[in-house]
Amino acid sequence: MPVMTKAQLLAENERLRRELAGAQEQRTATSDILRVIASSPSDLQPVFDTIAERAMRLCGGAYGWVMTYDGQLVHLSAL
């Protein structure tokens, strides 16, 4: 394995920190969604709302939506 310079080590450490932060954000979003599923087993709307909100946050998006398909039609389930 080649020896890394101090600058290379610092850059690699920063890359790993960003990667870890992203993984932690994804894990938190998944946990939030699972918590809503457990607390709303018969009402899907809070689940769809949470999925849309967490996806927008993870992607840095200004807009997001969840679409569902009932076998015939596609429905907008959350904005």
Short mmCIF file of N, CA and C in Angstrom, two decimals:
data_model
loop_
_atom_site.label_atom_id
_atom_site.label_comp_id
_atom_site.label_asym_id
_atom_site.label_seq_id
_atom_site.Cartn_x
_atom_site.Cartn_y
_atom_site.Cartn_z
N MET A 1 0.85 -1.18 0.00
CA MET A 1 0.00 0.00 0.00
C MET A 1 0.89 1.24 0.00
N PRO A 2 0.64 2.19 -0.91
CA PRO A 2 1.48 3.38 -0.98
C PRO A 2 1.28 4.27 0.25
N VAL A 3 2.33 4.97 0.60
CA VAL A 3 2.28 5.90 1.72
C VAL A 3 1.53 7.16 1.28
N MET A 4 0.62 7.64 2.14
CA MET A 4 -0.17 8.83 1.81
C MET A 4 0.46 10.05 2.46
N THR A 5 0.35 11.16 1.76
CA THR A 5 0.83 12.42 2.34
C THR A 5 -0.19 12.91 3.36
N LYS A 6 0.22 13.89 4.15
CA LYS A 6 -0.69 14.46 5.15
C LYS A 6 -1.93 15.04 4.47
N ALA A 7 -1.75 15.72 3.36
CA ALA A 7 -2.88 16.31 2.63
C ALA A 7 -3.82 15.22 2.13
N GLN A 8 -3.26 14.12 1.64
CA GLN A 8 -4.10 13.02 1.17
C GLN A 8 -4.87 12.39 2.32
N LEU A 9 -4.21 12.24 3.47
CA LEU A 9 -4.88 11.69 4.65
C LEU A 9 -6.02 12.60 5.11
N LEU A 10 -5.77 13.90 5.12
CA LEU A 10 -6.82 14.85 5.52
C LEU A 10 -8.00 14.79 4.55
N ALA A 11 -7.71 14.72 3.27
CA ALA A 11 -8.77 14.64 2.26
C ALA A 11 -9.56 13.35 2.41
N GLU A 12 -8.87 12.25 2.65
CA GLU A 12 -9.55 10.96 2.82
C GLU A 12 -10.40 10.96 4.09
N ASN A 13 -9.87 11.53 5.16
CA ASN A 13 -10.65 11.63 6.40
C ASN A 13 -11.91 12.46 6.19
N GLU A 14 -11.81 13.55 5.46
CA GLU A 14 -12.98 14.39 5.20
C GLU A 14 -14.00 13.63 4.35
N ARG A 15 -13.53 12.90 3.35
CA ARG A 15 -14.43 12.11 2.52
C ARG A 15 -15.17 11.07 3.37
N LEU A 16 -14.44 10.42 4.25
CA LEU A 16 -15.05 9.41 5.12
C LEU A 16 -16.04 10.04 6.09
N ARG A 17 -15.75 11.24 6.60
CA ARG A 17 -16.70 11.94 7.49
C ARG A 17 -18.00 12.24 6.75
N ARG A 18 -17.88 12.74 5.51
CA ARG A 18 -19.08 13.04 4.72
C ARG A 18 -19.87 11.77 4.44
N GLU A 19 -19.18 10.70 4.10
CA GLU A 19 -19.84 9.42 3.84
C GLU A 19 -20.57 8.92 5.09
N LEU A 20 -19.93 9.03 6.24
CA LEU A 20 -20.55 8.61 7.49
C LEU A 20 -21.77 9.48 7.82
N ALA A 21 -21.64 10.78 7.63
CA ALA A 21 -22.77 11.68 7.90
C ALA A 21 -23.96 11.33 7.00
N GLY A 22 -23.70 11.04 5.74
CA GLY A 22 -24.77 10.65 4.82
C GLY A 22 -25.44 9.35 5.25
N ALA A 23 -24.63 8.38 5.67
CA ALA A 23 -25.19 7.10 6.13
C ALA A 23 -26.02 7.31 7.39
N GLN A 24 -25.57 8.18 8.27
CA GLN A 24 -26.33 8.45 9.50
C GLN A 24 -27.65 9.14 9.17
N GLU A 25 -27.64 10.07 8.21
CA GLU A 25 -28.88 10.72 7.79
C GLU A 25 -29.87 9.71 7.22
N GLN A 26 -29.37 8.79 6.40
CA GLN A 26 -30.24 7.76 5.82
C GLN A 26 -30.81 6.86 6.91
N ARG A 27 -30.00 6.49 7.86
CA ARG A 27 -30.45 5.63 8.95
C ARG A 27 -31.51 6.34 9.80
N THR A 28 -31.31 7.63 10.06
CA THR A 28 -32.28 8.40 10.82
C THR A 28 -33.60 8.49 10.07
N ALA A 29 -33.53 8.75 8.76
CA ALA A 29 -34.75 8.83 7.95
C ALA A 29 -35.50 7.50 7.97
N THR A 30 -34.78 6.41 7.82
CA THR A 30 -35.40 5.08 7.86
C THR A 30 -36.06 4.84 9.22
N SER A 31 -35.37 5.20 10.27
CA SER A 31 -35.91 5.04 11.62
C SER A 31 -37.18 5.86 11.80
N ASP A 32 -37.17 7.10 11.31
CA ASP A 32 -38.35 7.96 11.41
C ASP A 32 -39.54 7.35 10.68
N ILE A 33 -39.29 6.84 9.48
CA ILE A 33 -40.36 6.24 8.68
C ILE A 33 -40.91 4.99 9.37
N LEU A 34 -40.03 4.14 9.89
CA LEU A 34 -40.48 2.94 10.59
C LEU A 34 -41.28 3.28 11.84
N ARG A 35 -40.88 4.34 12.54
CA ARG A 35 -41.61 4.78 13.73
C ARG A 35 -43.03 5.20 13.36
N VAL A 36 -43.17 5.94 12.25
CA VAL A 36 -44.50 6.37 11.80
C VAL A 36 -45.34 5.17 11.36
N ILE A 37 -44.73 4.22 10.67
CA ILE A 37 -45.45 3.01 10.27
C ILE A 37 -45.98 2.28 11.51
N ALA A 38 -45.15 2.16 12.53
CA ALA A 38 -45.56 1.45 13.75
C ALA A 38 -46.67 2.19 14.49
N SER A 39 -46.65 3.52 14.43
CA SER A 39 -47.65 4.29 15.18
C SER A 39 -48.92 4.55 14.38
N SER A 40 -48.91 4.27 13.08
CA SER A 40 -50.09 4.50 12.23
C SER A 40 -50.37 3.29 11.36
N PRO A 41 -50.61 2.12 11.95
CA PRO A 41 -50.76 0.91 11.13
C PRO A 41 -51.97 0.93 10.21
N SER A 42 -53.00 1.69 10.55
CA SER A 42 -54.19 1.69 9.70
C SER A 42 -54.34 2.97 8.89
N ASP A 43 -53.46 3.95 9.10
CA ASP A 43 -53.54 5.23 8.38
C ASP A 43 -52.23 5.44 7.62
N LEU A 44 -52.28 5.29 6.31
CA LEU A 44 -51.06 5.40 5.50
C LEU A 44 -50.63 6.83 5.22
N GLN A 45 -51.53 7.80 5.37
CA GLN A 45 -51.18 9.17 5.01
C GLN A 45 -49.97 9.70 5.78
N PRO A 46 -49.90 9.52 7.10
CA PRO A 46 -48.70 9.99 7.80
C PRO A 46 -47.42 9.31 7.31
N VAL A 47 -47.53 8.06 6.90
CA VAL A 47 -46.37 7.33 6.37
C VAL A 47 -45.93 7.97 5.06
N PHE A 48 -46.86 8.20 4.15
CA PHE A 48 -46.52 8.82 2.86
C PHE A 48 -45.93 10.22 3.07
N ASP A 49 -46.53 10.99 3.98
CA ASP A 49 -46.03 12.34 4.26
C ASP A 49 -44.60 12.30 4.78
N THR A 50 -44.32 11.36 5.68
CA THR A 50 -42.98 11.25 6.24
C THR A 50 -41.98 10.79 5.19
N ILE A 51 -42.37 9.86 4.34
CA ILE A 51 -41.48 9.41 3.26
C ILE A 51 -41.12 10.58 2.35
N ALA A 52 -42.12 11.36 1.94
CA ALA A 52 -41.86 12.50 1.05
C ALA A 52 -40.94 13.52 1.72
N GLU A 53 -41.22 13.83 2.98
CA GLU A 53 -40.43 14.85 3.68
C GLU A 53 -38.99 14.40 3.88
N ARG A 54 -38.80 13.16 4.30
CA ARG A 54 -37.44 12.66 4.53
C ARG A 54 -36.67 12.53 3.22
N ALA A 55 -37.34 12.12 2.15
CA ALA A 55 -36.67 12.02 0.85
C ALA A 55 -36.22 13.39 0.37
N MET A 56 -37.07 14.40 0.54
CA MET A 56 -36.68 15.76 0.14
C MET A 56 -35.48 16.23 0.95
N ARG A 57 -35.48 15.95 2.24
CA ARG A 57 -34.36 16.37 3.10
C ARG A 57 -33.07 15.66 2.68
N LEU A 58 -33.14 14.35 2.45
CA LEU A 58 -31.95 13.59 2.07
C LEU A 58 -31.38 14.04 0.73
N CYS A 59 -32.26 14.37 -0.19
CA CYS A 59 -31.83 14.75 -1.54
C CYS A 59 -31.58 16.25 -1.68
N GLY A 60 -31.93 17.01 -0.64
CA GLY A 60 -31.78 18.46 -0.74
C GLY A 60 -32.77 19.07 -1.70
N GLY A 61 -33.90 18.41 -1.88
CA GLY A 61 -34.90 18.88 -2.84
C GLY A 61 -35.87 19.88 -2.25
N ALA A 62 -36.39 20.73 -3.10
CA ALA A 62 -37.39 21.70 -2.68
C ALA A 62 -38.79 21.11 -2.80
N TYR A 63 -38.93 20.12 -3.65
CA TYR A 63 -40.24 19.50 -3.90
C TYR A 63 -40.08 17.99 -3.87
N GLY A 64 -41.15 17.32 -3.51
CA GLY A 64 -41.15 15.87 -3.53
C GLY A 64 -42.57 15.37 -3.42
N TRP A 65 -42.79 14.17 -3.87
CA TRP A 65 -44.12 13.59 -3.78
C TRP A 65 -44.01 12.07 -3.75
N VAL A 66 -45.10 11.46 -3.28
CA VAL A 66 -45.21 10.00 -3.27
C VAL A 66 -46.43 9.65 -4.10
N MET A 67 -46.23 8.77 -5.06
CA MET A 67 -47.32 8.30 -5.91
C MET A 67 -47.61 6.84 -5.55
N THR A 68 -48.89 6.48 -5.57
CA THR A 68 -49.28 5.09 -5.34
C THR A 68 -50.11 4.61 -6.52
N TYR A 69 -50.13 3.31 -6.70
CA TYR A 69 -50.86 2.70 -7.81
C TYR A 69 -51.83 1.69 -7.21
N ASP A 70 -53.11 1.81 -7.56
CA ASP A 70 -54.13 0.93 -6.99
C ASP A 70 -54.50 -0.23 -7.90
N GLY A 71 -53.74 -0.44 -8.95
CA GLY A 71 -54.04 -1.50 -9.90
C GLY A 71 -54.65 -0.97 -11.18
N GLN A 72 -55.21 0.25 -11.11
CA GLN A 72 -55.80 0.88 -12.29
C GLN A 72 -55.29 2.31 -12.48
N LEU A 73 -55.19 3.05 -11.39
CA LEU A 73 -54.82 4.46 -11.47
C LEU A 73 -53.62 4.77 -10.58
N VAL A 74 -52.88 5.79 -10.98
CA VAL A 74 -51.80 6.32 -10.15
C VAL A 74 -52.36 7.51 -9.38
N HIS A 75 -52.08 7.54 -8.08
CA HIS A 75 -52.61 8.60 -7.22
C HIS A 75 -51.46 9.36 -6.57
N LEU A 76 -51.64 10.66 -6.44
CA LEU A 76 -50.71 11.47 -5.67
C LEU A 76 -51.05 11.27 -4.20
N SER A 77 -50.15 10.68 -3.44
CA SER A 77 -50.43 10.34 -2.05
C SER A 77 -49.82 11.31 -1.05
N ALA A 78 -48.78 12.01 -1.45
CA ALA A 78 -48.15 12.98 -0.55
C ALA A 78 -47.36 13.98 -1.37
N LEU A 79 -47.37 15.21 -0.90
CA LEU A 79 -46.57 16.28 -1.52
C LEU A 79 -45.44 16.65 -0.60
#
